[in-house]
């Protein structure tokens, strides 16, 4: 078997025998999410939440999966709950702010500023802030931040193409 399929088989066997092992369930759900198996990830995150309803990591990640699946209402509710439980965690603040952006641009900007302060080295979080700046009419601030982001080393920056496209558009080059 391939490395991924063998690992999945081991994890599913473990979880069958140890269904209360939330840490392994979350690891498995994250793996499913990263591989694009979003419906399977939903089931695994939900099982973790059934065992531990206030698990912030499960709430936050499940919110993101629902966002990717297009269930914006459920995603936002879960992200807000995660934020209420852990307002000091940058990744949670970022998820909540990013999901809120389509509904309440001004509030989202506030949350994304907070997330950017909590996670100054995350280019993805900084991009989310730049997008919120743009959405709130702060174009020059967005251009400055996007320029700074794109000049940085892009290792692990999943939103690079979107950041470049936004910057080009703001500069009139796209």
Coordinates of N, CA and C in Angstrom, one line a residue:
X1 N 0.8 -1.2 0.0 CA 0.0 0.0 0.0 C 0.9 1.2 0.0
X2 N 0.3 2.4 -0.5 CA 1.1 3.6 -0.5 C 1.2 4.1 1.0
X3 N 2.1 5.0 1.1 CA 2.4 5.6 2.5 C 1.1 6.2 3.1
X4 N 0.4 7.0 2.3 CA -0.9 7.6 2.7 C -1.9 6.6 3.0
X5 N -2.1 5.6 2.2 CA -3.2 4.6 2.4 C -2.9 3.7 3.6
X6 N -1.6 3.4 3.8 CA -1.2 2.6 5.0 C -1.4 3.4 6.2
X7 N -1.0 4.7 6.2 CA -1.2 5.5 7.4 C -2.7 5.6 7.7
X8 N -3.5 5.8 6.7 CA -4.9 5.9 6.9 C -5.5 4.6 7.5
X9 N -5.1 3.5 7.0 CA -5.6 2.2 7.5 C -5.2 2.1 9.0
X10 N -4.0 2.4 9.3 CA -3.5 2.3 10.7 C -4.4 3.2 11.6
X11 N -4.6 4.5 11.1 CA -5.4 5.4 11.9 C -6.8 5.0 12.1
X12 N -7.4 4.5 11.0 CA -8.8 4.0 11.1 C -8.9 2.8 12.0
X13 N -8.0 1.9 12.0 CA -8.0 0.7 12.9 C -7.8 1.2 14.3
X14 N -6.9 2.1 14.5 CA -6.7 2.6 15.9 C -8.0 3.3 16.4
X15 N -8.6 4.1 15.6 CA -9.8 4.8 16.0 C -11.0 3.9 16.2
X16 N -11.0 2.8 15.5 CA -12.0 1.8 15.7 C -11.9 1.1 17.1
X17 N -10.6 0.9 17.5 CA -10.3 0.3 18.8 C -10.3 1.3 19.9
X18 N -10.0 2.6 19.6 CA -9.8 3.6 20.6 C -10.6 4.9 20.2
X19 N -12.0 4.7 20.1 CA -12.8 5.9 19.6 C -12.7 7.1 20.5
X20 N -12.3 7.0 21.7 CA -12.2 8.2 22.6 C -10.9 9.0 22.4
X21 N -10.0 8.5 21.6 CA -8.7 9.2 21.3 C -8.9 10.4 20.4
X22 N -9.2 11.5 21.0 CA -9.5 12.7 20.3 C -8.3 13.3 19.6
X23 N -7.1 13.2 20.2 CA -5.9 13.7 19.6 C -5.7 13.0 18.2
X24 N -5.8 11.7 18.2 CA -5.6 10.9 17.0 C -6.7 11.2 16.0
X25 N -7.9 11.4 16.5 CA -9.0 11.7 15.6 C -8.8 13.0 14.9
X26 N -8.3 14.0 15.7 CA -8.0 15.3 15.1 C -6.9 15.3 14.1
X27 N -5.9 14.5 14.4 CA -4.8 14.3 13.4 C -5.3 13.7 12.1
X28 N -6.2 12.7 12.3 CA -6.8 12.0 11.1 C -7.6 13.0 10.3
X29 N -8.5 13.8 11.0 CA -9.3 14.7 10.3 C -8.5 15.8 9.6
X30 N -7.4 16.2 10.2 CA -6.6 17.2 9.5 C -5.9 16.6 8.3
X31 N -5.5 15.4 8.4 CA -5.0 14.7 7.2 C -6.0 14.6 6.1
X32 N -7.2 14.2 6.4 CA -8.3 14.2 5.4 C -8.5 15.5 4.8
X33 N -8.6 16.6 5.6 CA -8.8 17.9 5.2 C -7.7 18.3 4.2
X34 N -6.4 18.1 4.5 CA -5.3 18.5 3.7 C -5.3 17.8 2.4
X35 N -5.9 16.6 2.4 CA -5.9 15.8 1.1 C -7.2 16.0 0.3
X36 N -8.0 17.0 0.8 CA -9.2 17.4 0.0 C -10.4 16.5 0.3
X37 N -10.3 15.6 1.2 CA -11.5 14.7 1.5 C -12.3 15.4 2.6
X38 N -13.0 16.5 2.2 CA -13.6 17.4 3.1 C -14.8 16.8 3.8
X39 N -15.7 16.0 3.1 CA -16.8 15.4 3.7 C -16.3 14.4 4.8
X40 N -15.3 13.6 4.5 CA -14.7 12.7 5.5 C -14.2 13.4 6.7
X41 N -13.5 14.6 6.4 CA -13.0 15.4 7.5 C -14.1 15.9 8.4
X42 N -15.2 16.3 7.8 CA -16.4 16.8 8.6 C -16.8 15.7 9.6
X43 N -16.9 14.5 9.2 CA -17.3 13.4 10.0 C -16.3 13.2 11.2
X44 N -15.1 13.3 10.9 CA -14.0 13.0 11.9 C -14.0 14.2 12.9
X45 N -14.0 15.4 12.4 CA -14.1 16.6 13.3 C -15.3 16.6 14.2
X46 N -16.5 16.2 13.6 CA -17.7 16.1 14.3 C -17.6 15.1 15.4
X47 N -17.0 13.9 15.1 CA -16.9 12.9 16.1 C -16.0 13.4 17.3
X48 N -15.0 14.2 17.0 CA -14.2 14.8 18.0 C -15.0 15.7 18.9
X49 N -15.8 16.5 18.2 CA -16.7 17.5 18.9 C -17.8 16.8 19.8
X50 N -18.2 15.6 19.3 CA -19.2 14.9 20.0 C -18.6 14.4 21.4
X51 N -17.3 14.1 21.4 CA -16.6 13.7 22.6 C -16.2 14.9 23.4
X52 N -15.8 16.0 22.8 CA -15.4 17.2 23.5 C -15.9 18.4 22.8
X53 N -17.1 18.8 23.1 CA -17.8 19.9 22.4 C -17.1 21.3 22.4
X54 N -16.2 21.5 23.3 CA -15.4 22.7 23.4 C -14.0 22.6 22.9
X55 N -13.7 21.6 22.1 CA -12.4 21.5 21.5 C -12.2 22.6 20.5
X56 N -11.4 23.6 20.8 CA -11.2 24.7 19.9 C -10.6 24.4 18.6
X57 N -9.6 23.5 18.6 CA -9.0 23.1 17.3 C -10.0 22.4 16.4
X58 N -10.9 21.6 16.9 CA -11.9 20.9 16.1 C -12.9 21.9 15.6
X59 N -13.3 22.8 16.5 CA -14.3 23.9 16.1 C -13.7 24.7 14.9
X60 N -12.5 25.2 15.1 CA -11.9 26.1 14.2 C -11.7 25.4 12.8
X61 N -11.1 24.2 12.8 CA -10.9 23.4 11.6 C -12.2 23.0 10.9
X62 N -13.2 22.6 11.7 CA -14.4 22.3 11.1 C -15.1 23.5 10.5
X63 N -15.0 24.7 11.1 CA -15.5 25.9 10.5 C -14.8 26.1 9.1
X64 N -13.5 25.9 9.1 CA -12.8 26.1 7.8 C -13.3 25.1 6.7
X65 N -13.5 23.9 7.1 CA -14.0 22.9 6.2 C -15.4 23.3 5.7
X66 N -16.2 23.7 6.6 CA -17.6 24.1 6.1 C -17.5 25.3 5.2
X67 N -16.6 26.2 5.5 CA -16.4 27.3 4.6 C -16.0 26.8 3.2
X68 N -15.0 25.9 3.1 CA -14.6 25.4 1.8 C -15.7 24.6 1.1
X69 N -16.6 24.1 1.9 CA -17.8 23.3 1.3 C -18.9 24.3 0.9
X70 N -18.8 25.6 1.3 CA -19.8 26.5 0.9 C -20.9 26.7 1.9
X71 N -20.8 26.1 3.1 CA -21.8 26.2 4.1 C -21.4 27.4 5.0
X72 N -21.5 28.6 4.5 CA -21.0 29.8 5.2 C -21.6 30.1 6.6
X73 N -22.9 29.8 6.7 CA -23.6 30.0 8.0 C -23.1 29.1 9.1
X74 N -23.0 27.9 8.8 CA -22.5 26.9 9.8 C -21.0 27.2 10.1
X75 N -20.3 27.5 9.1 CA -18.8 27.9 9.2 C -18.7 29.0 10.2
X76 N -19.5 30.1 10.0 CA -19.3 31.3 10.8 C -19.8 31.0 12.2
X77 N -20.8 30.2 12.4 CA -21.3 29.9 13.8 C -20.2 29.1 14.6
X78 N -19.5 28.2 13.9 CA -18.5 27.4 14.5 C -17.2 28.3 14.8
X79 N -16.9 29.1 13.9 CA -15.7 30.0 14.1 C -16.0 31.0 15.2
X80 N -17.2 31.5 15.3 CA -17.5 32.4 16.4 C -17.4 31.7 17.8
X81 N -17.9 30.4 17.8 CA -17.8 29.6 19.0 C -16.4 29.4 19.4
X82 N -15.6 29.0 18.5 CA -14.1 28.8 18.7 C -13.5 30.1 19.3
X83 N -13.9 31.3 18.6 CA -13.3 32.5 19.1 C -13.8 32.8 20.5
X84 N -15.0 32.6 20.9 CA -15.5 32.8 22.2 C -14.7 32.0 23.2
X85 N -14.3 30.8 22.8 CA -13.5 29.9 23.7 C -12.0 30.3 23.8
X86 N -11.5 30.8 22.7 CA -10.0 31.1 22.7 C -9.7 32.3 21.9
X87 N -10.1 33.5 22.4 CA -9.9 34.7 21.7 C -8.4 35.2 21.6
X88 N -7.5 34.4 22.3 CA -6.1 34.7 22.3 C -5.3 33.9 21.3
X89 N -6.0 33.0 20.6 CA -5.3 32.1 19.7 C -5.4 32.7 18.3
X90 N -4.3 33.1 17.7 CA -4.2 33.8 16.4 C -5.0 33.1 15.3
X91 N -4.8 31.8 15.2 CA -5.4 31.0 14.1 C -6.9 31.1 14.2
X92 N -7.4 31.1 15.5 CA -8.9 31.1 15.7 C -9.4 32.5 15.4
X93 N -8.7 33.6 15.8 CA -9.1 34.9 15.5 C -9.1 35.1 13.9
X94 N -8.1 34.6 13.3 CA -8.0 34.7 11.8 C -9.1 34.1 11.1
X95 N -9.4 32.8 11.5 CA -10.5 32.1 10.9 C -11.8 32.9 11.1
X96 N -12.1 33.4 12.3 CA -13.3 34.1 12.6 C -13.4 35.4 11.7
X97 N -12.3 36.1 11.7 CA -12.3 37.4 11.0 C -12.4 37.1 9.5
X98 N -11.7 36.1 9.0 CA -11.8 35.9 7.5 C -13.2 35.4 7.1
X99 N -13.8 34.6 7.9 CA -15.2 34.1 7.6 C -16.2 35.3 7.8
X100 N -15.9 36.2 8.6 CA -16.8 37.3 8.9 C -16.7 38.4 7.8
X101 N -15.7 38.4 7.0 CA -15.4 39.5 6.1 C -16.5 39.6 5.1
X102 N -17.1 38.6 4.6 CA -18.2 38.7 3.6 C -19.5 39.3 4.2
X103 N -19.6 39.3 5.5 CA -20.8 39.7 6.2 C -20.7 41.1 6.8
X104 N -19.6 41.3 7.5 CA -19.4 42.5 8.3 C -17.9 43.0 8.1
X105 N -17.6 43.7 7.1 CA -16.3 44.1 6.7 C -15.6 44.9 7.9
X106 N -16.3 45.8 8.5 CA -15.7 46.6 9.5 C -15.2 45.7 10.8
X107 N -16.1 44.9 11.2 CA -15.8 44.0 12.4 C -14.7 43.1 12.0
X108 N -14.8 42.5 10.8 CA -13.8 41.6 10.3 C -12.4 42.2 10.3
X109 N -12.3 43.5 9.9 CA -11.0 44.2 9.9 C -10.4 44.2 11.3
X110 N -11.3 44.5 12.3 CA -10.8 44.5 13.7 C -10.2 43.2 14.1
X111 N -11.0 42.1 13.8 CA -10.5 40.8 14.2 C -9.2 40.4 13.4
X112 N -9.1 40.7 12.1 CA -8.0 40.4 11.4 C -6.7 41.2 11.8
X113 N -6.9 42.4 12.2 CA -5.8 43.2 12.8 C -5.3 42.5 14.0
X114 N -6.2 42.0 14.9 CA -5.8 41.3 16.1 C -5.1 40.0 15.7
X115 N -5.6 39.3 14.7 CA -4.9 38.0 14.3 C -3.5 38.3 13.8
X116 N -3.4 39.4 13.0 CA -2.1 39.8 12.4 C -1.1 40.1 13.5
X117 N -1.6 40.7 14.6 CA -0.7 41.0 15.7 C -0.3 39.8 16.5
X118 N -1.2 38.8 16.6 CA -0.9 37.6 17.3 C 0.0 36.7 16.4
X119 N -0.1 36.8 15.1 CA 0.7 35.9 14.2 C 1.4 36.7 13.2
X120 N 2.4 37.6 13.6 CA 3.0 38.5 12.6 C 3.9 37.7 11.6
X121 N 4.2 36.5 11.8 CA 5.1 35.8 10.9 C 4.2 35.0 9.9
X122 N 2.9 34.9 10.0 CA 2.1 34.2 9.1 C 1.7 35.1 7.9
X123 N 2.2 34.7 6.8 CA 1.9 35.5 5.6 C 0.5 35.4 5.2
X124 N -0.1 34.2 5.4 CA -1.5 34.0 5.1 C -2.4 34.9 5.9
X125 N -2.1 35.0 7.2 CA -2.9 35.9 8.1 C -2.7 37.4 7.7
X126 N -1.4 37.7 7.3 CA -1.2 39.1 6.9 C -1.9 39.4 5.6
X127 N -2.0 38.4 4.7 CA -2.8 38.5 3.5 C -4.3 38.8 3.8
X128 N -4.8 38.0 4.7 CA -6.2 38.2 5.1 C -6.4 39.6 5.6
X129 N -5.5 40.1 6.4 CA -5.6 41.5 6.8 C -5.5 42.5 5.6
X130 N -4.7 42.2 4.7 CA -4.6 43.1 3.5 C -5.9 43.1 2.7
X131 N -6.5 41.9 2.6 CA -7.7 41.8 1.9 C -8.8 42.6 2.7
X132 N -8.8 42.5 4.0 CA -9.8 43.3 4.8 C -9.6 44.8 4.7
X133 N -8.3 45.2 4.6 CA -8.0 46.6 4.4 C -8.6 47.1 3.1
X134 N -8.4 46.3 2.1 CA -8.9 46.7 0.8 C -10.4 46.7 0.8
X135 N -11.1 45.7 1.4 CA -12.5 45.6 1.5 C -13.1 46.8 2.2
X136 N -12.3 47.4 3.1 CA -12.8 48.5 3.9 C -12.3 49.9 3.3
X137 N -11.8 49.9 2.1 CA -11.5 51.1 1.4 C -10.1 51.7 1.8
X138 N -9.3 50.9 2.5 CA -8.0 51.4 2.9 C -7.0 50.8 1.9
X139 N -7.1 51.3 0.7 CA -6.3 50.8 -0.5 C -4.8 51.0 -0.3
X140 N -4.4 52.2 0.1 CA -3.0 52.4 0.3 C -2.4 51.5 1.4
X141 N -3.1 51.3 2.4 CA -2.6 50.4 3.5 C -2.5 49.0 2.9
X142 N -3.5 48.6 2.1 CA -3.5 47.2 1.6 C -2.3 47.1 0.6
X143 N -2.1 48.1 -0.2 CA -0.9 48.0 -1.2 C 0.4 47.9 -0.4
X144 N 0.5 48.7 0.7 CA 1.8 48.6 1.5 C 2.0 47.2 2.1
X145 N 0.9 46.7 2.7 CA 1.0 45.4 3.3 C 1.3 44.3 2.3
X146 N 0.5 44.3 1.1 CA 0.7 43.3 0.1 C 2.2 43.4 -0.5
X147 N 2.7 44.6 -0.6 CA 4.1 44.7 -1.1 C 5.0 44.1 -0.1
X148 N 4.8 44.3 1.1 CA 5.7 43.8 2.2 C 5.6 42.2 2.2
X149 N 4.4 41.7 2.1 CA 4.1 40.3 2.1 C 4.8 39.6 1.0
X150 N 4.7 40.2 -0.2 CA 5.2 39.5 -1.4 C 6.7 39.7 -1.5
X151 N 7.3 40.6 -0.8 CA 8.8 40.7 -0.7 C 9.4 39.7 0.2
X152 N 8.6 39.2 1.1 CA 9.1 38.2 2.1 C 9.3 36.8 1.5
X153 N 10.0 36.0 2.1 CA 10.2 34.6 1.7 C 8.9 34.0 1.7
X154 N 8.5 33.4 0.6 CA 7.1 32.8 0.5 C 6.9 31.4 1.1
X155 N 7.9 30.8 1.7 CA 7.8 29.5 2.2 C 6.5 29.3 3.0
X156 N 5.7 28.4 2.6 CA 4.4 28.1 3.3 C 3.3 29.1 3.1
X157 N 3.5 30.0 2.1 CA 2.5 31.1 1.9 C 1.5 30.6 0.8
X158 N 0.4 30.0 1.2 CA -0.6 29.4 0.3 C -1.4 30.4 -0.5
X159 N -1.4 31.6 -0.1 CA -2.2 32.7 -0.8 C -1.4 33.6 -1.7
X160 N -0.2 33.2 -2.1 CA 0.7 34.1 -2.8 C 0.1 34.6 -4.1
X161 N -0.5 33.6 -4.9 CA -1.1 34.0 -6.2 C -2.2 35.0 -6.0
X162 N -3.0 34.8 -5.0 CA -4.2 35.7 -4.7 C -3.6 37.1 -4.3
X163 N -2.6 37.1 -3.5 CA -2.0 38.3 -3.0 C -1.4 39.1 -4.2
X164 N -0.7 38.4 -5.1 CA -0.2 39.1 -6.2 C -1.3 39.6 -7.1
X165 N -2.3 38.9 -7.3 CA -3.4 39.3 -8.2 C -4.1 40.5 -7.6
X166 N -4.3 40.5 -6.3 CA -4.9 41.7 -5.6 C -4.0 42.9 -5.7
X167 N -2.7 42.7 -5.5 CA -1.8 43.9 -5.6 C -1.8 44.4 -7.0
X168 N -1.7 43.5 -8.0 CA -1.7 44.0 -9.4 C -3.0 44.7 -9.7
X169 N -4.1 44.2 -9.3 CA -5.4 44.9 -9.5 C -5.4 46.3 -8.8
X170 N -4.9 46.4 -7.6 CA -4.9 47.7 -6.9 C -4.0 48.7 -7.6
X171 N -2.9 48.2 -8.2 CA -2.0 49.1 -8.9 C -2.4 49.4 -10.3
X172 N -3.5 48.8 -10.7 CA -4.0 49.0 -12.1 C -3.4 48.1 -13.1
X173 N -2.6 47.1 -12.7 CA -2.0 46.2 -13.6 C -2.7 44.9 -13.9
X174 N -3.9 44.8 -13.4 CA -4.6 43.5 -13.6 C -6.0 43.8 -13.6

